[in-house]
Short mmCIF file of C-alpha atoms and ligand atoms in Angstrom, two decimals:
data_model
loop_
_atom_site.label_atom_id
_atom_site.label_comp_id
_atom_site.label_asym_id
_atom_site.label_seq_id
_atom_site.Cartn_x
_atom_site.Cartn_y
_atom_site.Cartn_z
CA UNK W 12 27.75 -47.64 -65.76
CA UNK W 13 31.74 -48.97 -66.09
CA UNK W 14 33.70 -49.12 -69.23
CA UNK W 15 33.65 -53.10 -67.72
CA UNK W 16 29.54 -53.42 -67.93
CA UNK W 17 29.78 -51.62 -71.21
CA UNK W 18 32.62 -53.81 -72.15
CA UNK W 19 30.53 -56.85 -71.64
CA UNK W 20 27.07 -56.08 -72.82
CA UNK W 21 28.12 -54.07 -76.35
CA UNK W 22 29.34 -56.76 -78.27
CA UNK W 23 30.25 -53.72 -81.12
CA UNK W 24 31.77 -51.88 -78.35
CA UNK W 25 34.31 -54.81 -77.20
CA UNK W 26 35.31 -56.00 -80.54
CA UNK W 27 36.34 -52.57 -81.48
CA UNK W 28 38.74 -52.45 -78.66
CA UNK W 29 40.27 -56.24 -79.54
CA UNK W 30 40.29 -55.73 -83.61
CA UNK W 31 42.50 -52.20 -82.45
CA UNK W 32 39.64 -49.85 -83.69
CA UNK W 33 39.42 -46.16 -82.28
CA UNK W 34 35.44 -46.41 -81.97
CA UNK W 35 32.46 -49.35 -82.73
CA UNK W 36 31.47 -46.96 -85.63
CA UNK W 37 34.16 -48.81 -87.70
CA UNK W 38 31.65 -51.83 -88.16
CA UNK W 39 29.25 -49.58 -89.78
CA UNK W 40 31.34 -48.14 -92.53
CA UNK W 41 32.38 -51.80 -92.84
CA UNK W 42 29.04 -53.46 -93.14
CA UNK W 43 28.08 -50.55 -95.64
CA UNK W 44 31.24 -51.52 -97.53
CA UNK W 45 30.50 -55.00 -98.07
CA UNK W 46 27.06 -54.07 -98.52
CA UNK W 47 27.95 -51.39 -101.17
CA UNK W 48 31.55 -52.22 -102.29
CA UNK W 49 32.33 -48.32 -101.69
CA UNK W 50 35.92 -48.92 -101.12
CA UNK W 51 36.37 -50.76 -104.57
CA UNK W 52 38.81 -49.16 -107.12
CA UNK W 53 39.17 -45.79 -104.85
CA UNK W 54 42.26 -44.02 -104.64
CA UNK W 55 40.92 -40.31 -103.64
CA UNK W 56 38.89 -40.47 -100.06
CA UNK W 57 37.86 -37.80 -97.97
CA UNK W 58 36.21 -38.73 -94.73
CA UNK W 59 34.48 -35.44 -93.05
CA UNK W 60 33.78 -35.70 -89.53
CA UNK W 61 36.27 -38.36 -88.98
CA UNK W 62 37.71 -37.98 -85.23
CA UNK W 63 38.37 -40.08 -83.69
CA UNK W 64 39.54 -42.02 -86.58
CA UNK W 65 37.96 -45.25 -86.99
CA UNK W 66 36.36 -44.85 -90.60
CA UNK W 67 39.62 -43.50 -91.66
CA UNK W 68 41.77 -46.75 -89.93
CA UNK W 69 38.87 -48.73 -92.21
CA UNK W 70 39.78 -46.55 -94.98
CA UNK W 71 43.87 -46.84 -94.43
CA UNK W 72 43.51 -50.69 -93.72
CA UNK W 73 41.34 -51.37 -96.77
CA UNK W 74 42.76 -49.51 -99.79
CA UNK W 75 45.95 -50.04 -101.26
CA UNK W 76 48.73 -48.24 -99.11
CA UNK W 77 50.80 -47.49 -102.07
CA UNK W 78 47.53 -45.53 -104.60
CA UNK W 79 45.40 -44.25 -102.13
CA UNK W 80 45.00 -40.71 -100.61
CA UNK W 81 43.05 -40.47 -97.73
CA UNK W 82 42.20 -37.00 -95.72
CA UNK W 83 40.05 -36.77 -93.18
CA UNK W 84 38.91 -33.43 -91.24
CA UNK W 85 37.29 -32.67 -88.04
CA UNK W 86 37.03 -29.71 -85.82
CA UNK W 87 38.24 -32.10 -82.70
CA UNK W 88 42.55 -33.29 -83.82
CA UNK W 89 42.79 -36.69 -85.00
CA UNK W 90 45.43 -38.81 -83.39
CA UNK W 91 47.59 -40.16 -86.47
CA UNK W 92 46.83 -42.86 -88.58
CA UNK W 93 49.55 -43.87 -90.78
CA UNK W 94 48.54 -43.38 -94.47
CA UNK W 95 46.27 -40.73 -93.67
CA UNK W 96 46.33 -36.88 -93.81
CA UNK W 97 44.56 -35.22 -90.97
CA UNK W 98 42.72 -31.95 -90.65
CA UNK W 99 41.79 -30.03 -87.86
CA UNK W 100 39.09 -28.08 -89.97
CA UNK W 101 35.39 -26.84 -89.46
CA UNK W 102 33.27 -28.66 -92.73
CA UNK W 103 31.24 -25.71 -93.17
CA UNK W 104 33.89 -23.35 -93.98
CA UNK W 105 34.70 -22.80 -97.97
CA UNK W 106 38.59 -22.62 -96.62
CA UNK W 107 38.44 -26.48 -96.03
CA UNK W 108 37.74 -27.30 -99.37
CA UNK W 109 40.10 -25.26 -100.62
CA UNK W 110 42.51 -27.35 -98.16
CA UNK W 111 41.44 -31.04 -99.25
CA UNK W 112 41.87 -29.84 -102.81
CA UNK W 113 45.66 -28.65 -102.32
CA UNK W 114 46.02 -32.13 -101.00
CA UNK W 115 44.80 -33.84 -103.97
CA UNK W 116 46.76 -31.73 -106.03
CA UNK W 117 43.38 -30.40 -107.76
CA UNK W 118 42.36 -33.57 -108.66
CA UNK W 119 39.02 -35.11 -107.95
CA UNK W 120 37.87 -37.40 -105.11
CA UNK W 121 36.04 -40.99 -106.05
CA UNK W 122 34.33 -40.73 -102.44
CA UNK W 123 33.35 -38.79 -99.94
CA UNK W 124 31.94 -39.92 -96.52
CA UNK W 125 30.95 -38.14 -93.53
CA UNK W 126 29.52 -39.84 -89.97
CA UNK W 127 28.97 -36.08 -88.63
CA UNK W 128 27.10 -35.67 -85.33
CA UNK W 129 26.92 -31.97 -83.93
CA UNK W 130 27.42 -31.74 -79.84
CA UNK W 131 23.83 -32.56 -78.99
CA UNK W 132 22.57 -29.27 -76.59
CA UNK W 133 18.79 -31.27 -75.92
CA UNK W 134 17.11 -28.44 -77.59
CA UNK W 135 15.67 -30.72 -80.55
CA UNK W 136 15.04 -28.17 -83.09
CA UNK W 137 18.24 -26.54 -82.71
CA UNK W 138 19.59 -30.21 -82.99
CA UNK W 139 17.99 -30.97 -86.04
CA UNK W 140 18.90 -27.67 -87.39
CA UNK W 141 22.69 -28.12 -86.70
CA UNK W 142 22.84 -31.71 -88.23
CA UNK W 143 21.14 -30.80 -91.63
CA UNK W 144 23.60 -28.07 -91.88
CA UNK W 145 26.46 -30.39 -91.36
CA UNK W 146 24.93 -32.62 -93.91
CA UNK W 147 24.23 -29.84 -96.22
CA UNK W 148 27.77 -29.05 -95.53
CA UNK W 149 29.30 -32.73 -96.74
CA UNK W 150 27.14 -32.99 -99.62
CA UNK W 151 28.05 -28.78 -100.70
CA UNK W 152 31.86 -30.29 -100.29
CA UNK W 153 31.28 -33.70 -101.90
CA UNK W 154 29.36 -32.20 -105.20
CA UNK W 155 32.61 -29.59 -105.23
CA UNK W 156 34.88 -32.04 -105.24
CA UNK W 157 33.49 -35.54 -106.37
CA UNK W 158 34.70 -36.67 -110.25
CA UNK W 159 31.42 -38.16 -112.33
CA UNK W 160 30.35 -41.34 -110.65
CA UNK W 161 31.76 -40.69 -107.74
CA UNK W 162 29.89 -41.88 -104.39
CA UNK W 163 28.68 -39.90 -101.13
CA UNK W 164 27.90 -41.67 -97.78
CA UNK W 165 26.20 -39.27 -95.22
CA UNK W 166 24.76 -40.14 -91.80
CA UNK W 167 21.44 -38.97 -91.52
CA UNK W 168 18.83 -38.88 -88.71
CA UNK W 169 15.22 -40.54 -90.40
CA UNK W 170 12.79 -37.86 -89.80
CA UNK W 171 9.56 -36.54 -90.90
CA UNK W 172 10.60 -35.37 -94.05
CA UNK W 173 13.37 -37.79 -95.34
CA UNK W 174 11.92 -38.66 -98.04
CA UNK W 175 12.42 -34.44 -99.79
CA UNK W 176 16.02 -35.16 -98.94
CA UNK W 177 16.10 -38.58 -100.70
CA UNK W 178 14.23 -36.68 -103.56
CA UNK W 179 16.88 -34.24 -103.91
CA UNK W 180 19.96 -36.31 -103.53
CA UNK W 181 18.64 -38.73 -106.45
CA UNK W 182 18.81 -35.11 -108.55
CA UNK W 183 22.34 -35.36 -108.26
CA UNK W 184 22.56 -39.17 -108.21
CA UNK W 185 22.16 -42.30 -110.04
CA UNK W 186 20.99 -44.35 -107.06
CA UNK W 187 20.22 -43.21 -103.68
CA UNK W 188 19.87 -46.19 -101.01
CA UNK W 189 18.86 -45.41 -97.26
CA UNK W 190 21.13 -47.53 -95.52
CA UNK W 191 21.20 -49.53 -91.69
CA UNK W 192 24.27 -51.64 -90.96
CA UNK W 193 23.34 -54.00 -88.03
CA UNK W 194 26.11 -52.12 -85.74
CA UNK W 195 23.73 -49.30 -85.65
CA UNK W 196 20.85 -49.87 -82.79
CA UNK W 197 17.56 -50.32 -84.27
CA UNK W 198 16.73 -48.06 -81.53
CA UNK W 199 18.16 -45.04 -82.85
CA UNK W 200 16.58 -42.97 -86.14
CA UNK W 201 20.38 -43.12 -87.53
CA UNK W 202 21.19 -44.20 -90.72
CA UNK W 203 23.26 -43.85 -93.99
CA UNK W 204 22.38 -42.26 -97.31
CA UNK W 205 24.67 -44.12 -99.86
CA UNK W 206 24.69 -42.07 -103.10
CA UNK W 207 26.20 -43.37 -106.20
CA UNK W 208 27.17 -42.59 -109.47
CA UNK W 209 27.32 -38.74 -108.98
CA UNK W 210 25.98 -36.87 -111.95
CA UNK W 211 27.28 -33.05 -112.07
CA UNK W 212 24.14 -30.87 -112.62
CA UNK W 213 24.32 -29.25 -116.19
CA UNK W 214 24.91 -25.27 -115.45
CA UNK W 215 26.44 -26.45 -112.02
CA UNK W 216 30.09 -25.36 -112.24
CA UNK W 217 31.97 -26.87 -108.89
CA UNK W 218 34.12 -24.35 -107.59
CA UNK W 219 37.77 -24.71 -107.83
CA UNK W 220 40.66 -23.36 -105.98
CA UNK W 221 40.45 -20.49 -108.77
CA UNK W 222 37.29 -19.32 -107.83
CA UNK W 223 37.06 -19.80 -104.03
CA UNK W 224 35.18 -16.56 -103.91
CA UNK W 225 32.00 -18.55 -105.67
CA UNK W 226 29.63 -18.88 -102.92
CA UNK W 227 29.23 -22.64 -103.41
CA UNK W 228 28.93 -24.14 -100.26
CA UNK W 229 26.19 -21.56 -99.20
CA UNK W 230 24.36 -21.31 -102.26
CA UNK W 231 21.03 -23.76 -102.34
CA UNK W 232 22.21 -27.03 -104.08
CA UNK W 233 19.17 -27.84 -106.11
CA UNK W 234 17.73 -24.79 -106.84
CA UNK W 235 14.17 -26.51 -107.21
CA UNK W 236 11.14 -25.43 -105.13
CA UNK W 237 10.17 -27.38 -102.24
CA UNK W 238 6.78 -27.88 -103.87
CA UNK W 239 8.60 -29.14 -107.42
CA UNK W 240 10.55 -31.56 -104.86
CA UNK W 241 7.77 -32.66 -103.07
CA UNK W 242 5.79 -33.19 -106.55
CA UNK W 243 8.37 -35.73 -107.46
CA UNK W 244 9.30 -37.54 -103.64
CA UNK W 245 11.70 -40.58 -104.07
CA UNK W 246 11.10 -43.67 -101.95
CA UNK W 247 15.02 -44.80 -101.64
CA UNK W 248 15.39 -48.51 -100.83
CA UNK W 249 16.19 -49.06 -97.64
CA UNK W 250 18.65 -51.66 -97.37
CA UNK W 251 19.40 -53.24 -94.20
CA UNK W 252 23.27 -54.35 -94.25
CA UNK W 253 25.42 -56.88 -92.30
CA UNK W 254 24.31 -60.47 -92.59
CA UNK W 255 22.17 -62.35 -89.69
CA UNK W 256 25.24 -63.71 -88.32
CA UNK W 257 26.53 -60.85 -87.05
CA UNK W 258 26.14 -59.23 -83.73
CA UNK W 259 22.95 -57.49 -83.03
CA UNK W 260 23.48 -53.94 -81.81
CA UNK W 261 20.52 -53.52 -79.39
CA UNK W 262 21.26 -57.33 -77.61
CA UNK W 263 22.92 -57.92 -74.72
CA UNK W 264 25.90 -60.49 -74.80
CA UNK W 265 27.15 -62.80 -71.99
CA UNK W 266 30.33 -62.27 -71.69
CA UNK W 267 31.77 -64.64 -69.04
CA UNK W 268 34.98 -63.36 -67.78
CA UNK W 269 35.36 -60.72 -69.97
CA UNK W 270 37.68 -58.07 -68.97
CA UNK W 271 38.04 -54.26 -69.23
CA UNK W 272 40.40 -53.06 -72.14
CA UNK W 273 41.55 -50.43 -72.31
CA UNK W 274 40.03 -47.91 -74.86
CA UNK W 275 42.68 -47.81 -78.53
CA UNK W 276 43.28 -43.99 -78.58
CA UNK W 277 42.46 -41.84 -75.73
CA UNK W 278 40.61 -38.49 -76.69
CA UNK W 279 42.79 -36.07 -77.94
CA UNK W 280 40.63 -33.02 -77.29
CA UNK W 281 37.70 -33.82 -74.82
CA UNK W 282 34.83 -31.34 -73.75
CA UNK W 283 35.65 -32.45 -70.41
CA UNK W 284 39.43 -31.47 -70.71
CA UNK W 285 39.40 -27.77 -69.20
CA UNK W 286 37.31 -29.46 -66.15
CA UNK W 287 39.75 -32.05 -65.39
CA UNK W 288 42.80 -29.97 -65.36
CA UNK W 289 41.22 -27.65 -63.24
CA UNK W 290 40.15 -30.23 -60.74
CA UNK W 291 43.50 -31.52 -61.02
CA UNK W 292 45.03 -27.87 -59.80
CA UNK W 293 42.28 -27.94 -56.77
CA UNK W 294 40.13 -25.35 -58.17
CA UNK W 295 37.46 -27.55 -59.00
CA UNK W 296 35.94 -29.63 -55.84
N1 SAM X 222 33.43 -41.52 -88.03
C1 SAM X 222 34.12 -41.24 -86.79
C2 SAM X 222 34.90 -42.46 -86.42
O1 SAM X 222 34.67 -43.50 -87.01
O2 SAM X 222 35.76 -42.38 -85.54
C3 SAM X 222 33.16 -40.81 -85.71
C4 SAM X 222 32.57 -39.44 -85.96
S1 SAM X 222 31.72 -38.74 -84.59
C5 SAM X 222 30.26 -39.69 -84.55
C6 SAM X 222 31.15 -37.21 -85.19
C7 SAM X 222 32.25 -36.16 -85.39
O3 SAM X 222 31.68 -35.05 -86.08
C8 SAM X 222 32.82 -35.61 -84.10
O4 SAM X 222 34.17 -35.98 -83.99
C9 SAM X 222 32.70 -34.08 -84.28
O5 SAM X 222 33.84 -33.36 -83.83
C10 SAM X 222 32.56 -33.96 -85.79
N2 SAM X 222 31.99 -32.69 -86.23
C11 SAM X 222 30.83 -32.11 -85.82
N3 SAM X 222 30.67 -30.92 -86.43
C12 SAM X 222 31.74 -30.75 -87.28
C13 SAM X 222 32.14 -29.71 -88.18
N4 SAM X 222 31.39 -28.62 -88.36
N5 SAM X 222 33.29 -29.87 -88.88
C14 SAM X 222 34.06 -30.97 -88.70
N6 SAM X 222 33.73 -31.99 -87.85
C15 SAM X 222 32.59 -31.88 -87.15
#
């Protein structure tokens, strides 16, 4: 398939390229905004997973250029965005923290989102394996860092047992909400978990640049049993977000005369890098 067919039949996909977003994922973290009104009164943002950029252009678009502080990390570089401090960090290494929290100057963040995907390898367990532990990963680094009432936004993938992690994130929150904003296909398991009002668990001492040595981001977050959890599984609302009006992700759109565009930023760090410059010197046929 052409970027042109794609072009024309991914209405998300298109409008991306003409609004001057980096990826169609920026629809998402705007339908869960107007859904959720995350965005509202934050000055202190992380965004984990971010490459290549297009929550964080939401992010740097939406809040107030002159208040907010916006840092967003990912193992691949991020092109710049103006407003926004970029990363090159792994989010399940304690050394990143420590990084985002020099760059707040110590203080808190009021939200912390992460759209993190692992390279999928087709081996399904070891998928499903790698994505909880980059989820375990954001929500270790959001509880470390969030201030009281703070909010969390995690991609997840809905499987069997959703419903333990739903139980455990409503430990640590005042409302938990499973979230689908129409950009994502109906055909895919993804979805959001939209925590808010984060409530610091009594004995649970986030670790600080002081103590980097605490093992925080290892250690089990809610120390309760699976059995306790499963005693008490929460049923989170699942909210479907983006009104009827807009575009359907899993429908095809005419698109007479459409053209190619060309795509905003053009990856900075591909998989396919190495095998291109090689072919390029011959030594690839
Ligand atoms: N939200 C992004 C946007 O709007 O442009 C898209 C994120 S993309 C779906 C998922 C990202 O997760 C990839 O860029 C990948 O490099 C990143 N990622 C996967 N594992 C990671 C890790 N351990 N630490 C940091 N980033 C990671």
């Amino acid at each position: 398939m052409g970027k042109c067919s794609k072009d024309k039949r991914d209405l998300y996909y298109r409008k991306a390229k003409e609004q001057g977003w980096r990826a169609r994922s920026a629809f998402k973290l705007l339908q869960l905004n107007s859904q959720f009104g995350l965005l509202d009164g934050v000055s202190r943002v992380v965004d984990l997973c971010a490459a290549p950029g297009s929550w964080s252009q939401v992010l740097a678009r939406t809040l107030p250029a002159d208040t907010a502080k916006i840092v967003s990390v990912d193992l691949q570089p991020i092109a710049p965005i103006e407003g926004v401090v970029t990363l090159q960090a792994d989010i399940t290494h304690r050394s990143t923290l420590e990084s985002i929290f020099e760059l707040f100057g110590g203080e808190p963040a009021d939200l912390v989102i992460s759209d993190g995907a692992p390279d999928v390898t087709g081996l399904h367990d070891l998928d499903e394996y790698i994505q909880a532990q980059l989820l375990l990963s954001a929500l270790s680094l959001a509880t470390s860092m969030l201030k009281p009432g703070g909010a969390f936004v995690a991609k997840i993938f809905r499987g069997r047992d959703v419903d333990l992690l739903y139980s455990q994130l409503a430990l640590l929150f005042e409302r938990v909400a499973c979230a689908k904003p129409r950009s994502s296909r109906a055909s895919s398991l993804e979805a959001f978990v939209v925590c808010q009002g984060y409530v610091p668990r009594a004995g649970w001492v986030p670790p600080s640049l002081a103590v980097a040595a605490r093992p925080a981001l290892c250690a089990p977050l809610v120390p309760a049993s699976a059995a306790a959890a499963a005693a008490e599984r929460v049923v989170a609302p699942f909210v479907a977000c983006g009104d009827l009006s807009d575009y359907d992700a899993d429908a095809s759109y005419p698109a007479a005369g459409a053209a190619a565009l060309d795509p905003v930023q053009a990856p900075t760090a591909p998989p396919y890098k190495t095998a291109l410059e090689l072919k390029r010197r011959g030594a690839l046929n």
